[in-house]
PDB file of C-alpha atoms in Angstrom:
ATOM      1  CA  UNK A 210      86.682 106.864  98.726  1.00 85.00           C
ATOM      2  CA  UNK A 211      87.926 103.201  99.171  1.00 93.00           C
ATOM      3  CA  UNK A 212      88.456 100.622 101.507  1.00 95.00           C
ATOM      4  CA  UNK A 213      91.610  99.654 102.581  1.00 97.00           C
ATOM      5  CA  UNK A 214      93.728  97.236 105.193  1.00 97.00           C
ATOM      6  CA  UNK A 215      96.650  98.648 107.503  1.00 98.00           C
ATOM      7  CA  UNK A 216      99.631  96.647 106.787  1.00 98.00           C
ATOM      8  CA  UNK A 217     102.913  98.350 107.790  1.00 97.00           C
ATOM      9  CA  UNK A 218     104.055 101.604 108.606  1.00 96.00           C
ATOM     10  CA  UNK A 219     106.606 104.037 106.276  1.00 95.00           C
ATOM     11  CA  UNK A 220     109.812 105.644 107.080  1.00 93.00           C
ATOM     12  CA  UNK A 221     110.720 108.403 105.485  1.00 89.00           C
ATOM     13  CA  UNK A 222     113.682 110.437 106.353  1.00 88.00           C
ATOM     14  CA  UNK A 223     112.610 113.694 104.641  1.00 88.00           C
ATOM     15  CA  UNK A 224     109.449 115.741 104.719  1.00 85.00           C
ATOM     16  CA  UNK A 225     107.930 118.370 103.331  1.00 85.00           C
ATOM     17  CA  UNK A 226     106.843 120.880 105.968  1.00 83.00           C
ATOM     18  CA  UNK A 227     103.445 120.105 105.835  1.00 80.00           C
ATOM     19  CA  UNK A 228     103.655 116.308 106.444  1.00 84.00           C
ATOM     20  CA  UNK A 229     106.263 116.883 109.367  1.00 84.00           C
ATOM     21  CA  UNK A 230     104.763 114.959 112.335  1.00 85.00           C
ATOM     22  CA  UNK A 231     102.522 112.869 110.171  1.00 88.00           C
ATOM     23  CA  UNK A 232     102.442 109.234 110.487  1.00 93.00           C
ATOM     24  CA  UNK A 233     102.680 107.444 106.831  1.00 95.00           C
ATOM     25  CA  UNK A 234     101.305 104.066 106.751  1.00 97.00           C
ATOM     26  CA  UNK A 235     101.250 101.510 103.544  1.00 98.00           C
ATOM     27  CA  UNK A 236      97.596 100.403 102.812  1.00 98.00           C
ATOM     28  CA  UNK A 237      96.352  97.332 100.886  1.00 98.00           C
ATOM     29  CA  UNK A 238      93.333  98.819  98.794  1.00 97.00           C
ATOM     30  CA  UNK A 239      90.085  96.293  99.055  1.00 97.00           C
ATOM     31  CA  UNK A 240      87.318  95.941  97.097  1.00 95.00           C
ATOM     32  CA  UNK A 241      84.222  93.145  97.463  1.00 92.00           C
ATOM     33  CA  UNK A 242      83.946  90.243  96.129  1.00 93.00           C
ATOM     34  CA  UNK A 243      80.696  88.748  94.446  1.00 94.00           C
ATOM     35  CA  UNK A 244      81.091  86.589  97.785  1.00 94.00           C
ATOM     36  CA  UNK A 245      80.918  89.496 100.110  1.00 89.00           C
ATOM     37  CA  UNK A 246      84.358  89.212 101.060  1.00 94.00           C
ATOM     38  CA  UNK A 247      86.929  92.006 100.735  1.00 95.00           C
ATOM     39  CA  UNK A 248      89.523  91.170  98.244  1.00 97.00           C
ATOM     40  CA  UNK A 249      92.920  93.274  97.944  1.00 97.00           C
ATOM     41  CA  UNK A 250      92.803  95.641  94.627  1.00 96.00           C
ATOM     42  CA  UNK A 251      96.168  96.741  93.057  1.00 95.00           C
ATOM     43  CA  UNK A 252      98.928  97.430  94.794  1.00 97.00           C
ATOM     44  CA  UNK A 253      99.403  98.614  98.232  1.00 97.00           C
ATOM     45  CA  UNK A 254     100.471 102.572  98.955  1.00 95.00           C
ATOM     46  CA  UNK A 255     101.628 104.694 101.259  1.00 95.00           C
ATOM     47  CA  UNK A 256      99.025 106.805 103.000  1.00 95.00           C
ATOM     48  CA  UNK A 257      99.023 109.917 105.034  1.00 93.00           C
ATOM     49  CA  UNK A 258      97.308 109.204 108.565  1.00 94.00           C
ATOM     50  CA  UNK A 259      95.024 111.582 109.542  1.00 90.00           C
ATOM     51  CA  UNK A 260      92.775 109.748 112.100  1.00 93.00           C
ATOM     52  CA  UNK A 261      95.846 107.669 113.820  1.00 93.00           C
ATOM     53  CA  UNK A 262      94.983 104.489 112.216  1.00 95.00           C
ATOM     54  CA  UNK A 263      96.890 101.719 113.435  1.00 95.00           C
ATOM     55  CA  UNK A 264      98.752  97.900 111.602  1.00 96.00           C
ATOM     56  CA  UNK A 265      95.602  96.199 110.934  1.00 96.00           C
ATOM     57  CA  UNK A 266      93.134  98.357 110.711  1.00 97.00           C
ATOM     58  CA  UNK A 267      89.959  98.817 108.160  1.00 97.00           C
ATOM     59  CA  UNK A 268      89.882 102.536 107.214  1.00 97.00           C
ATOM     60  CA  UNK A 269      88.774 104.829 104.245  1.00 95.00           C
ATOM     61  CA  UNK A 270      91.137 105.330 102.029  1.00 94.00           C
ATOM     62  CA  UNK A 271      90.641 109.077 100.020  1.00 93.00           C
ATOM     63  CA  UNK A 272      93.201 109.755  96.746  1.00 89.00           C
ATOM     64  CA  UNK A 273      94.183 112.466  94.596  1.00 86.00           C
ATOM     65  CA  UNK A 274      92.772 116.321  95.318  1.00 83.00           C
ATOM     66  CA  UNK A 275      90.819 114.637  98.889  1.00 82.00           C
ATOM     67  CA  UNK A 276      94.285 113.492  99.948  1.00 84.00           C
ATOM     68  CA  UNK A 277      95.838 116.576  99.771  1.00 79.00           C
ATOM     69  CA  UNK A 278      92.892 118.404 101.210  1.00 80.00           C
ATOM     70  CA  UNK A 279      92.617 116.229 104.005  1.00 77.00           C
ATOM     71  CA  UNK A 280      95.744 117.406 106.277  1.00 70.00           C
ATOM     72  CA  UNK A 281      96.232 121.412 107.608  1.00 72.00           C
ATOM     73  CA  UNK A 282      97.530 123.502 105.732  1.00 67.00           C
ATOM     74  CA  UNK A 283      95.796 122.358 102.908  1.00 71.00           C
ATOM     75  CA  UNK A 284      97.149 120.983  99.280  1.00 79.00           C
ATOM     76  CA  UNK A 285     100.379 119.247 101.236  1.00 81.00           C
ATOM     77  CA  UNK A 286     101.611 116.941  98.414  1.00 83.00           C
ATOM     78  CA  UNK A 287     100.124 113.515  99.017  1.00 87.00           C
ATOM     79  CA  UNK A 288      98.556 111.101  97.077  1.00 88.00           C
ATOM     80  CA  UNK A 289      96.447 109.218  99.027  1.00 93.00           C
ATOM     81  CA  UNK A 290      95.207 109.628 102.797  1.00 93.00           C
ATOM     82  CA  UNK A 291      93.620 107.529 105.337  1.00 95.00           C
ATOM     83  CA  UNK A 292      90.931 109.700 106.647  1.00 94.00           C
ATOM     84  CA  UNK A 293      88.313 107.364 108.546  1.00 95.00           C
ATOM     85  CA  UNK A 294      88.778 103.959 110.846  1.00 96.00           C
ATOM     86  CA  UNK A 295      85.814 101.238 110.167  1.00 95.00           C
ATOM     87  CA  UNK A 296      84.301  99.983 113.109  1.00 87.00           C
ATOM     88  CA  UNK A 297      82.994  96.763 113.781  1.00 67.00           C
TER      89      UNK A 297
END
């Protein structure tokens, strides 16, 4: 699991059945700094939103096997998923 930032939204004009209805949202990946700050890591992706995450948000960003498990039906072909919203 990894922290990421909200910054834009995806349009995509074909979908597999399983995503259909899903919001896709591009994510800045984050990591800490010996500072404490968050500092972006790599470059950003496009996320499936499960928890209706919106521009700007903190949320927990989940990759590979997680991703796909994290939408019904299971195994829909993404790579990366936001699955959590960071409060505070």
């Amino acid at each position: 699991m990894q922290l990421g930032r909200v910054i834009g939204t995806v349009v995509a004009t074909q979908k597999v059945e399983g995503l259909t209805g899903v919001k896709l949202l591009l994510v800045q990946p984050l990591a800490p700094s010996p500072d404490g700050a968050l500092r972006p890591v790599g470059d950003p992706q496009a996320a499936a939103d499960v928890v209706q995450a919106g521009v700007g948000d903190l949320c927990h960003l989940v990759g590979s096997r997680e991703a796909a498990l994290a939408r019904e039906p299971w195994f829909v072909p993404v790579d990366a998923a936001i699955v959590g919203i960071v409060d505070g």
